[in-house]
Short mmCIF file of C-alpha atoms in Angstrom, two decimals:
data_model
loop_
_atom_site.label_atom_id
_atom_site.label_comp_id
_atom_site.label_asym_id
_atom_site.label_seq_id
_atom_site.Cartn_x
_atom_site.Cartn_y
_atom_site.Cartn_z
CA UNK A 1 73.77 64.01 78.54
CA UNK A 2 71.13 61.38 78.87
CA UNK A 3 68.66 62.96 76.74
CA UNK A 4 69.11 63.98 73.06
CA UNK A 5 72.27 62.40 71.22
CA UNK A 6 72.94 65.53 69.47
CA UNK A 7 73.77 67.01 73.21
CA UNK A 8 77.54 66.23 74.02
CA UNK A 9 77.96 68.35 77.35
CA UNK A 10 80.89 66.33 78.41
CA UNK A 11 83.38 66.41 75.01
CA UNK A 12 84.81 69.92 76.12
CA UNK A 13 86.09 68.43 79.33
CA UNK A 14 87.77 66.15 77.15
CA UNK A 15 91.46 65.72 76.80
CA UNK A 16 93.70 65.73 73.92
CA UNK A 17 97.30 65.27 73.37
CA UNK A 18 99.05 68.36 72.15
CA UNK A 19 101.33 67.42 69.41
CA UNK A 20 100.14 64.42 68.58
CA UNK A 21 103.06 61.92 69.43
CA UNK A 22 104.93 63.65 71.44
CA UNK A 23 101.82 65.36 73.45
CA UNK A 24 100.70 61.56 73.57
CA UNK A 25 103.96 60.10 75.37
CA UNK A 26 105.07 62.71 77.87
CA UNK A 27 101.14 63.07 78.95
CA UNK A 28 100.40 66.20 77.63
CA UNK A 29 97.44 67.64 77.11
CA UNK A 30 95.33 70.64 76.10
CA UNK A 31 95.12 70.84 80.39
CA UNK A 32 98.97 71.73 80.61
CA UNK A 33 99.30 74.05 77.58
CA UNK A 34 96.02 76.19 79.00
CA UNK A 35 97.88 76.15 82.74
CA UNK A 36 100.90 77.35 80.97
CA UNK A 37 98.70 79.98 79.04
CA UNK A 38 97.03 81.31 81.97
CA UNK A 39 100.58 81.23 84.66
CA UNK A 40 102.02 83.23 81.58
CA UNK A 41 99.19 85.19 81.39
CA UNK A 42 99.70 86.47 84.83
CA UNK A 43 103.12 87.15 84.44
CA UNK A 44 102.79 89.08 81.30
CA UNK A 45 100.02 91.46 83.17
CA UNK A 46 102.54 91.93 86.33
CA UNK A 47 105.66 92.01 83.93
CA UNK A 48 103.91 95.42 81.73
CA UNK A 49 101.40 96.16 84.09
CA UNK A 50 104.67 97.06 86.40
CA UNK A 51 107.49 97.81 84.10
CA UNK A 52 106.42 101.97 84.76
CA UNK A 53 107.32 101.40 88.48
CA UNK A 54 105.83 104.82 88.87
CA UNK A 55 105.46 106.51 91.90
CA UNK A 56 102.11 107.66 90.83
CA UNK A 57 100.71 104.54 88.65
CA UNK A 58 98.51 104.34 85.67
CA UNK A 59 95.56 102.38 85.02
CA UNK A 60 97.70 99.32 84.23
CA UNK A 61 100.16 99.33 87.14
CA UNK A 62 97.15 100.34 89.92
CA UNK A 63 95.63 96.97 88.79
CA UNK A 64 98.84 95.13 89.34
CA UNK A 65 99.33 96.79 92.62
CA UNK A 66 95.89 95.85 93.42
CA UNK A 67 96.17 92.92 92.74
CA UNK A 68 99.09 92.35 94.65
CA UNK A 69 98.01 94.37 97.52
CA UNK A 70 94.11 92.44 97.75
CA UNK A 71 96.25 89.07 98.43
CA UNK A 72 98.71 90.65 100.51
CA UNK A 73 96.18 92.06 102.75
CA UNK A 74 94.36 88.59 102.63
CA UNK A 75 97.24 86.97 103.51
CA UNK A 76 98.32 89.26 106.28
CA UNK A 77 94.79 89.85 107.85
CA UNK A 78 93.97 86.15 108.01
CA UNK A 79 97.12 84.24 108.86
CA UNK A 80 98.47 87.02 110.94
CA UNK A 81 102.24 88.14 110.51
CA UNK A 82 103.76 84.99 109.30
CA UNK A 83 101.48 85.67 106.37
CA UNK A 84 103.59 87.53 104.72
CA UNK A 85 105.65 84.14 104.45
CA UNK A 86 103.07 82.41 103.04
CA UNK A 87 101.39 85.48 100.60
CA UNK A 88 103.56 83.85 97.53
CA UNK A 89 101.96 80.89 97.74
CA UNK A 90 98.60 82.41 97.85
CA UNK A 91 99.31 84.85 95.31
CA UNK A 92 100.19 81.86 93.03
CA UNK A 93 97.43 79.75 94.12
CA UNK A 94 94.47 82.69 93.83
CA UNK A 95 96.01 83.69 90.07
CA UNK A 96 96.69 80.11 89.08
CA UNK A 97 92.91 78.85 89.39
CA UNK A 98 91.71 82.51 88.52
CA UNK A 99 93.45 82.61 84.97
CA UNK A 100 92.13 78.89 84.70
CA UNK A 101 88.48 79.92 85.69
CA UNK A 102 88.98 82.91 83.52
CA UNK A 103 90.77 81.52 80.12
CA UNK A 104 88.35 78.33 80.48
CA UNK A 105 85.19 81.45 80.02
CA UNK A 106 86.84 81.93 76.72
CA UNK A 107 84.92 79.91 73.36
CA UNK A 108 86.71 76.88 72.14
CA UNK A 109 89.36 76.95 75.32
CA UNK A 110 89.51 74.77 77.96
CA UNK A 111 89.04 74.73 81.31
CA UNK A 112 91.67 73.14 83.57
CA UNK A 113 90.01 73.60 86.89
CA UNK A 114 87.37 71.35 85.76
CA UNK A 115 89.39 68.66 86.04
CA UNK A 116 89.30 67.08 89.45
CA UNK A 117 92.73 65.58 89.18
CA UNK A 118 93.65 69.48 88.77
CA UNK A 119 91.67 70.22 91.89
CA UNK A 120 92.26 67.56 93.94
CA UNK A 121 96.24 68.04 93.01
CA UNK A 122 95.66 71.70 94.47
CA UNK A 123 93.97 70.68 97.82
CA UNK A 124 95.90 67.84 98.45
CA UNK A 125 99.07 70.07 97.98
CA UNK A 126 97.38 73.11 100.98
CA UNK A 127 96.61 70.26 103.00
CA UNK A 128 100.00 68.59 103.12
CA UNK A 129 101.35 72.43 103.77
CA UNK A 130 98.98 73.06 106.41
CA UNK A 131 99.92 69.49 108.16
CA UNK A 132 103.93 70.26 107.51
CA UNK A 133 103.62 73.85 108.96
CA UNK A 134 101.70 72.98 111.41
CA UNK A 135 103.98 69.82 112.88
CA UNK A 136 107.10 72.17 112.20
CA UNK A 137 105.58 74.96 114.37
CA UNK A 138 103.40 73.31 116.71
CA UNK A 139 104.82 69.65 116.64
CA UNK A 140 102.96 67.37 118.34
CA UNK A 141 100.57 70.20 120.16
CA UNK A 142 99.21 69.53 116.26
CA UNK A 143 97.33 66.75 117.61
CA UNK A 144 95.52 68.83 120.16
CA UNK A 145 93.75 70.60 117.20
CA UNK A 146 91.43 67.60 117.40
CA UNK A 147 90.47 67.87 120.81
CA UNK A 148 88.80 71.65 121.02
CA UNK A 149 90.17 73.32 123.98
CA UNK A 150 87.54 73.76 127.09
CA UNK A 151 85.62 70.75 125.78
CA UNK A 152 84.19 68.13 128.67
CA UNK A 153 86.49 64.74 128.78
CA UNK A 154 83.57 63.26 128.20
CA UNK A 155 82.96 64.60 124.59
CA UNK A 156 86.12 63.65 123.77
CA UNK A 157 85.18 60.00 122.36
CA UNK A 158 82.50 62.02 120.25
CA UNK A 159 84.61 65.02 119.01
CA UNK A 160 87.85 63.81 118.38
CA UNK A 161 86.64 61.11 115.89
CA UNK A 162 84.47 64.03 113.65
CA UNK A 163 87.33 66.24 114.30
CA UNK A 164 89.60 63.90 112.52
CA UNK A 165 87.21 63.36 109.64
CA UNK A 166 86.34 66.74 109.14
CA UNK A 167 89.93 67.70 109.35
CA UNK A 168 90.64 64.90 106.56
CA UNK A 169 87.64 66.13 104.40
CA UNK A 170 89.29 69.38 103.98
CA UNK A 171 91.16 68.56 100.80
CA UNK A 172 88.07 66.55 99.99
CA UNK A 173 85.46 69.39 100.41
CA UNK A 174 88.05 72.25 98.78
CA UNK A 175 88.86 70.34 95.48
CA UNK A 176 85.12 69.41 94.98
CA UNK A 177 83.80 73.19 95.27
CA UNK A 178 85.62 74.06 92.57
CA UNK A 179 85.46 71.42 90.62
CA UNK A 180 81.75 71.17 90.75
CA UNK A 181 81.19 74.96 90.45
CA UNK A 182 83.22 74.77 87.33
CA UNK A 183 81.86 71.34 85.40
CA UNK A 184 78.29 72.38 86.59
CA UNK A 185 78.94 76.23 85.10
CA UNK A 186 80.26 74.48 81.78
CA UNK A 187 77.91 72.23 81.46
CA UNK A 188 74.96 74.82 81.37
CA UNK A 189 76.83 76.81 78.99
CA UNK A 190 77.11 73.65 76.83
CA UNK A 191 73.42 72.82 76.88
CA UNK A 192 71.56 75.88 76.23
CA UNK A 193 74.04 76.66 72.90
CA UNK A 194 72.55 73.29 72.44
CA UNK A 195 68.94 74.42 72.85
CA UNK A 196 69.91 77.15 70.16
CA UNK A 197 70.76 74.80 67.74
CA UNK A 198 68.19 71.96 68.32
CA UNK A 199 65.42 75.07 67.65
CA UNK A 200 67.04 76.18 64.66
CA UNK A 201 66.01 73.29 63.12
CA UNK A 202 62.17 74.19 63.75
CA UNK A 203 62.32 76.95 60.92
CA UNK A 204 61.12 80.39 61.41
CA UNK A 205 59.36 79.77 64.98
CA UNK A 206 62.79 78.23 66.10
CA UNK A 207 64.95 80.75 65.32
CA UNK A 208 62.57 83.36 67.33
CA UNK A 209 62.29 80.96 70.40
CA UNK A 210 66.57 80.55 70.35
CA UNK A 211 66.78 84.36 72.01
CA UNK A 212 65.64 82.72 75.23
CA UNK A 213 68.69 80.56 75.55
CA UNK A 214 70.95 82.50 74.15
CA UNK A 215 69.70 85.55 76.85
CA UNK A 216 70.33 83.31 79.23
CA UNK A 217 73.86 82.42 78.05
CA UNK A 218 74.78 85.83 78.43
CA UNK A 219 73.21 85.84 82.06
CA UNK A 220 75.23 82.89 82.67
CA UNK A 221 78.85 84.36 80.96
CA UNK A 222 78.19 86.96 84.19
CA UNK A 223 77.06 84.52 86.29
CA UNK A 224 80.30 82.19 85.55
CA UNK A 225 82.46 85.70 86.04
CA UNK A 226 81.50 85.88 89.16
CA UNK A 227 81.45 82.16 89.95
CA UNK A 228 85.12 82.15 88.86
CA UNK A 229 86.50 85.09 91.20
CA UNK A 230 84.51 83.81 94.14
CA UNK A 231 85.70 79.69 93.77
CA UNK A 232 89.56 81.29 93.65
CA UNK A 233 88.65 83.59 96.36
CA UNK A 234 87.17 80.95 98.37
CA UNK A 235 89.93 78.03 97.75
CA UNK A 236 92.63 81.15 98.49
CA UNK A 237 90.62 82.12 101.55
CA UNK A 238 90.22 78.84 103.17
CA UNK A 239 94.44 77.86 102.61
CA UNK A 240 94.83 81.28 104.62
CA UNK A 241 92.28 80.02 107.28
CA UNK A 242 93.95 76.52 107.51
CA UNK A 243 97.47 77.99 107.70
CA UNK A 244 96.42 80.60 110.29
CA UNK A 245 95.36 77.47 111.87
CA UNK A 246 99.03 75.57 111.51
CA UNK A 247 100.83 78.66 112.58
CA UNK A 248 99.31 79.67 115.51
CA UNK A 249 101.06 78.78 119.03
CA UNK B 1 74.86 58.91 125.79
CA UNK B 2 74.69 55.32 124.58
CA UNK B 3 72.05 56.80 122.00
CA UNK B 4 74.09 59.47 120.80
CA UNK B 5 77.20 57.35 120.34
CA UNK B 6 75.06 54.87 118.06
CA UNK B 7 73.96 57.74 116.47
CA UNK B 8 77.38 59.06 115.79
CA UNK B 9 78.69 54.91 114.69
CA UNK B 10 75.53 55.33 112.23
CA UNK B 11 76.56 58.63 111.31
CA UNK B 12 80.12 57.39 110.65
CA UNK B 13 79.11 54.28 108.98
CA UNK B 14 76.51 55.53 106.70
CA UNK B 15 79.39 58.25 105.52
CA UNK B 16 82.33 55.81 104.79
CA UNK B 17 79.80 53.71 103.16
CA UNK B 18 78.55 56.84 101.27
CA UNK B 19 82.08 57.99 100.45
CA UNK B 20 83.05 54.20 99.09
CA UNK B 21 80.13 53.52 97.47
CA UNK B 22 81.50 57.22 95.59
CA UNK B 23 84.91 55.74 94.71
CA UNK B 24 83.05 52.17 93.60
CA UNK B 25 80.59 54.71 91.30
CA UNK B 26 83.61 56.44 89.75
CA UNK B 27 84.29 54.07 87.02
CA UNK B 28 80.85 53.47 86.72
CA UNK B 29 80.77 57.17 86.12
CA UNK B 30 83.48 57.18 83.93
CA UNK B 31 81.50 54.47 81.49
CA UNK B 32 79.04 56.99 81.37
CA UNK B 33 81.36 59.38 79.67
CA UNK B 34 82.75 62.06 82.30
CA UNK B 35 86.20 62.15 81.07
CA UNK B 36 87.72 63.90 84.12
CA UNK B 37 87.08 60.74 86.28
CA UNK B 38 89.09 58.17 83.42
CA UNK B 39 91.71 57.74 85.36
CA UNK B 40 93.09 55.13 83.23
CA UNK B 41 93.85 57.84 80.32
CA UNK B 42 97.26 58.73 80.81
CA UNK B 43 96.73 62.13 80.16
CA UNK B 44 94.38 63.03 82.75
CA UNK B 45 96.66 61.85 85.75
CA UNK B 46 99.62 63.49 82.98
CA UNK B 47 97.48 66.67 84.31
CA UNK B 48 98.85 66.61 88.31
CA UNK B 49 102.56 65.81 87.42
CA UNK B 50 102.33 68.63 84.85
CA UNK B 51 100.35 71.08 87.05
CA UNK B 52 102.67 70.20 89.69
CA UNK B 53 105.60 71.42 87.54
CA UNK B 54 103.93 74.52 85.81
CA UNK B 55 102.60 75.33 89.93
CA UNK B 56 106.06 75.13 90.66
CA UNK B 57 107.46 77.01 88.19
CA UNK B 58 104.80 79.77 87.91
CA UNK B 59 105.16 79.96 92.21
CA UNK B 60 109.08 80.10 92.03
CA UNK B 61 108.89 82.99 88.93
CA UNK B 62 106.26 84.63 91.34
CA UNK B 63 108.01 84.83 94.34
CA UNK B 64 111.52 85.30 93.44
CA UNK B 65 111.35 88.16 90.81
CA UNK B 66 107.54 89.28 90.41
CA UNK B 67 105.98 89.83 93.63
CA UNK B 68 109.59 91.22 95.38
CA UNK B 69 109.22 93.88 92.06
CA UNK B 70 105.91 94.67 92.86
CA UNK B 71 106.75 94.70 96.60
CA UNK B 72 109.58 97.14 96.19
CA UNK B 73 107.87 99.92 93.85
CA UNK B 74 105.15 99.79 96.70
CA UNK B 75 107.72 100.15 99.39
CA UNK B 76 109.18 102.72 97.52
CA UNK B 77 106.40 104.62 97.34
CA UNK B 78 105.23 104.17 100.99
CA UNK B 79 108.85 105.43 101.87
CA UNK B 80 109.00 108.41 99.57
CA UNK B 81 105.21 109.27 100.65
CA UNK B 82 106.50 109.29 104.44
CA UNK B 83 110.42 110.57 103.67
CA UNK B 84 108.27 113.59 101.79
CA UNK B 85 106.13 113.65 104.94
CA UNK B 86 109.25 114.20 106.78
CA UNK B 87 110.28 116.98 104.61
CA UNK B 88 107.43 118.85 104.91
CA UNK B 89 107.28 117.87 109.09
CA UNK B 90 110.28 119.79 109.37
CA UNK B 91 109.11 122.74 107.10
CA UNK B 92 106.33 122.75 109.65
CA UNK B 93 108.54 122.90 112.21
CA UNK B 94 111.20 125.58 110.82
CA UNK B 95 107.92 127.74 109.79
CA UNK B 96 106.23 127.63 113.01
CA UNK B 97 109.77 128.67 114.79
CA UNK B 98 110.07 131.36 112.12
CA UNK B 99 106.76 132.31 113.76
CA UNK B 100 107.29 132.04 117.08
CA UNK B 101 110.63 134.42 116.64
CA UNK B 102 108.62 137.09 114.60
CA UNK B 103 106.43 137.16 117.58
CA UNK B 104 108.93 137.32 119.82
CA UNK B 105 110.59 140.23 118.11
CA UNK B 106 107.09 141.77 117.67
CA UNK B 107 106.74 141.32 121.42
CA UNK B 108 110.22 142.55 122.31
CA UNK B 109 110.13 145.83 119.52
CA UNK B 110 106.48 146.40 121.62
CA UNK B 111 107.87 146.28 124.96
CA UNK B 112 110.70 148.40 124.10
CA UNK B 113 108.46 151.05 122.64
CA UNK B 114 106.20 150.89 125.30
CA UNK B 115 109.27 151.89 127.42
CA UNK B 116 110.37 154.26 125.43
CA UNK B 117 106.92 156.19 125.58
CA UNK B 118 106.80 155.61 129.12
CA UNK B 119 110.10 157.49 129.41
CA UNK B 120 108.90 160.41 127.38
CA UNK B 121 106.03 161.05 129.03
CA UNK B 122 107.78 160.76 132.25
CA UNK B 123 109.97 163.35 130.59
CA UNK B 124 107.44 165.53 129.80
CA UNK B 125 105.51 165.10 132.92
CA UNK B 126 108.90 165.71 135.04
CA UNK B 127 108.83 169.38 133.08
CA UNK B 128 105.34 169.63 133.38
CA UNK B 129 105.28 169.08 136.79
CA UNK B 130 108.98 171.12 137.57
CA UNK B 131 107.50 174.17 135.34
CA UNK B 132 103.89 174.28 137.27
CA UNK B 133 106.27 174.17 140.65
CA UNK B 134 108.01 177.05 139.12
CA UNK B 135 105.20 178.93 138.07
CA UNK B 136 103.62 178.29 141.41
CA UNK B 137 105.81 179.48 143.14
CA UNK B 138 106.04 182.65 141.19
CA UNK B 139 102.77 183.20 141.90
CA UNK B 140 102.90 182.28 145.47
CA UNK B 141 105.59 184.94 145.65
CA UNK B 142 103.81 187.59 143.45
CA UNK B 143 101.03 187.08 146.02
CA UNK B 144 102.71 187.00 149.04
CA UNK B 145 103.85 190.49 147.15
CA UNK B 146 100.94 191.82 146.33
CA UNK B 147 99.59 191.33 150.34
CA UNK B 148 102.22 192.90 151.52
CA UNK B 149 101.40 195.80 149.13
CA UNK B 150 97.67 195.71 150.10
CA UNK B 151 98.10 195.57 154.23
CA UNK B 152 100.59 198.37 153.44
CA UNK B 153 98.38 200.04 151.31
CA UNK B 154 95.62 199.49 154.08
CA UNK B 155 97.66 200.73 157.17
CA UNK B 156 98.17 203.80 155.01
CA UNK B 157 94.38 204.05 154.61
CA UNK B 158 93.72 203.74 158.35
CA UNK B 159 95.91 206.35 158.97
CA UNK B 160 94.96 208.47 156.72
CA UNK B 161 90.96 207.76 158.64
CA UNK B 162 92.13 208.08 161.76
CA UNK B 163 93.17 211.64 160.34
CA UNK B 164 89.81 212.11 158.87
CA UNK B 165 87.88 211.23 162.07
CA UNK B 166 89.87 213.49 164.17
CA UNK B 167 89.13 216.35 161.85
CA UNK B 168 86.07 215.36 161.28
CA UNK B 169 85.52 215.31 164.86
CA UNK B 170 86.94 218.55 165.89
CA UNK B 171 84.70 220.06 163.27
CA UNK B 172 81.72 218.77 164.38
CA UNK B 173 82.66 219.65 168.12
CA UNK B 174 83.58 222.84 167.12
CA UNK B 175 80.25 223.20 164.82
CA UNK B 176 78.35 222.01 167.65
CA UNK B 177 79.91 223.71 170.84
CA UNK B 178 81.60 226.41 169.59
CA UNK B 179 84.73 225.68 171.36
CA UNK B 180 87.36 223.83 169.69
CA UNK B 181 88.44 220.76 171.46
CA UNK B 182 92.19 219.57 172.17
CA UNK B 183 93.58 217.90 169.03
CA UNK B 184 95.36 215.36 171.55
CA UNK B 185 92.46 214.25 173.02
CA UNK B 186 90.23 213.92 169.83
CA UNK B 187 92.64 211.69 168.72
CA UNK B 188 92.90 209.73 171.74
CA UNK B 189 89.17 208.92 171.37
CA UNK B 190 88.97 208.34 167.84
CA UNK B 191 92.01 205.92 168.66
CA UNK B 192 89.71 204.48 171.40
CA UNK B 193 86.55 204.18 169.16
CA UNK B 194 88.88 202.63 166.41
CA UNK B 195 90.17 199.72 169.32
CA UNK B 196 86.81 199.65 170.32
CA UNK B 197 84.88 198.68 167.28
CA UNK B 198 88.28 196.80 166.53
CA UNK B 199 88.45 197.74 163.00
#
């Protein structure tokens, strides 16, 4: 950051072609392979993790099954019964930035949720959903959404304009939150491994004061666990909330 | 409400200000080095058309062969859990009318030997009762008997006193007077002394 040249938070969000050439003309990156990684990653753990199909599962398959069964219930409980429709999508979309936050935690990997062309590409994709299920179900009762129901008449020329805008700064707000949460958790990680280096150079002394950052690198490795669940719980969480939104009569 | 809708225009204006002032900052942030806003690097808007393709894929691979897998050993187990349910419903069932039979026939076998007993002691009470009438009447006729005997036996013995008093009367006449008196009249006044005393 601004501070000490030797400090170069911002190089791991950096993006490479894969490949070289090739990587370089069809656009990809180290951002695609790690998405690839992580969807594949997912698959592998339902594809073994369920291969037993045992009436009475093992460690393995109860995690699949709970896995399955957490989103299901999300789904369900939040959209209502047509979320049963929709719990693919969630599934996908919960595991797909999961895996990301998750594989990104790992040293010398890469993080493709930090990327708010990533993010943005998510939230722009729920909020076209949301506006297509909700014109096919509701049709043009979709515009009522912006005037709140029992409201005065004379609100109306106040609430249907921050309506609007807060309905537009959905995709806005949900690409953002994780995108933020992310750079901001990599970014700390990035400069106290700095610290640890910058005081190695100070001898002896150094070398004793480098515990502190490196303590709180580990405090932060939990921190970012948590950090990583809870942004793909809340990005799955709110698409549920939207679509119960689109899909109710 | 004049106030508050100036409020709200200022509100408004000062956030798509704020908002384009953002966008007009982004490639000022991007000279500063934050390589997820260089948009003009092919590879980081190479990121959404990939993504988009990997999304698909991964969603498609999700929903049409993972999650229906997963779905099905769940509903498999759900409908084994309740088919077994089922099976041991109707145990319940078939026990509990086992049951209710055995007490039935408990019931019935208790009635029947209630009957029974109640039969056999009206039995035995029938000959109780006909053998107590029997001996009862024995008795009543051995008694009946047996007073006939005694007012026989006691005519006898007032005859036999009458006898006695007329002798004894005579001799005490006789002892007294001298003269013996008529044997026909003693008796005629012990018979009259007998009526009168009505012994």
């Amino acid at each position: 950051m601004a501070g000490g040249s030797s400090i170069d938070v911002l190089g791991q969000f950096e993006l490479r072609p894969v490949l070289g050439g090739l990587g370089e003309a069809l656009r990809f990156s180290q951002s695609p392979l790690y998405m690839i990684l992580a969807a594949c990653l997912v698959l592998a753990f339902l594809y073994f993790g369920m291969r037993p199909a045992a009436v009475v599962p093992g460690r393995f398959q109860a995690a699949a099954e709970v896995c399955y069964e957490f989103i299901h219930s999300m789904a369900v409980d939040t959209i209502g019964p047509e979320g049963t429709a929709f719990f693919p999508f969630i599934f996908t979309l919960f595991f797909f930035i999961l895996a990301g936050n998750y594989i990104g935690l790992l040293p010398f990997s890469f993080t493709f949720t930090s990327h708010i062309a990533v993010t943005l590409a998510l939230a722009v994709m729920v909020f076209l959903l949301t506006v297509i299920v909700s014109f096919k179900v509701q049709g043009f009762r979709f515009f009522a959404h912006f005037m709140p129901a029992g409201a005065s008449m004379f609100l109306a020329p106040l609430l249907i304009p921050i309506e609007i805008l807060s309905f537009l700064s959905r995709p806005v707000s949900l690409s953002i939150r994780l995108f933020a949460n992310m750079v901001a958790g990599h970014v700390m990680f990035d400069i106290f491994a700095s610290f640890v280096i910058m005081l190695a150079g100070f001898g002896v002394v150094g070398d004793v004061f480098a515990i502190g950052p490196i303590a709180i690198n580990m405090a932060l490795v939990a921190l970012e666990l948590l950090v990583g669940v809870l942004q793909a719980y809340v990005f799955a969480i709110l698409t549920c909330i939207y679509l119960r939104e689109a899909v109710a009569h | 409400m004049g106030v508050m809708m100036k409020m709200v225009r200022a509100g408004l204006f000062a956030t798509v200000s704020g908002v384009s002032l953002l966008v007009m900052a982004a490639p000022g942030a991007h000279a500063t080095g934050m390589p997820q806003l260089d948009f003009h690097n092919p590879l980081v808007t190479g990121q959404v058309i990939w993504g988009a393709v990997i999304f698909l894929g991964f969603y498609l691979v999700l929903s049409q062969v993972m999650l229906p897998r997963v779905g099905r050993v769940l509903e498999d187990r759900s409908k084994r859990i309740s088919g077994d349910l089922d099976v041991a419903r109707a145990a319940k069932q078939d026990a509990d009318k086992a049951v209710a039979e055995l007490q039935q026939a408990r019931k019935d076998a208790m009635a029947e030997a209630q009957a029974n007993l109640q039969k056999t002691l009206d039995a035995e009470q029938h000959a109780t009762d006909q053998k107590l009438a029997d001996i009862s009447a024995r008795l009543t006729a051995e008694i009946a008997d047996a007073e006939k005997r005694i007012s026989a036996e006691k005519a006898q013995a007032f005859g036999t006193l009458k006898e006695i008093a007329a002798d004894t009367t005579q001799a005490l006449v006789s002892r007294l007077t001298g003269v013996t008196p008529d044997a026909q009249l003693v008796a005629q006044k012990v018979d009259g002394a007998i009526a009168h005393r009505n012994i």
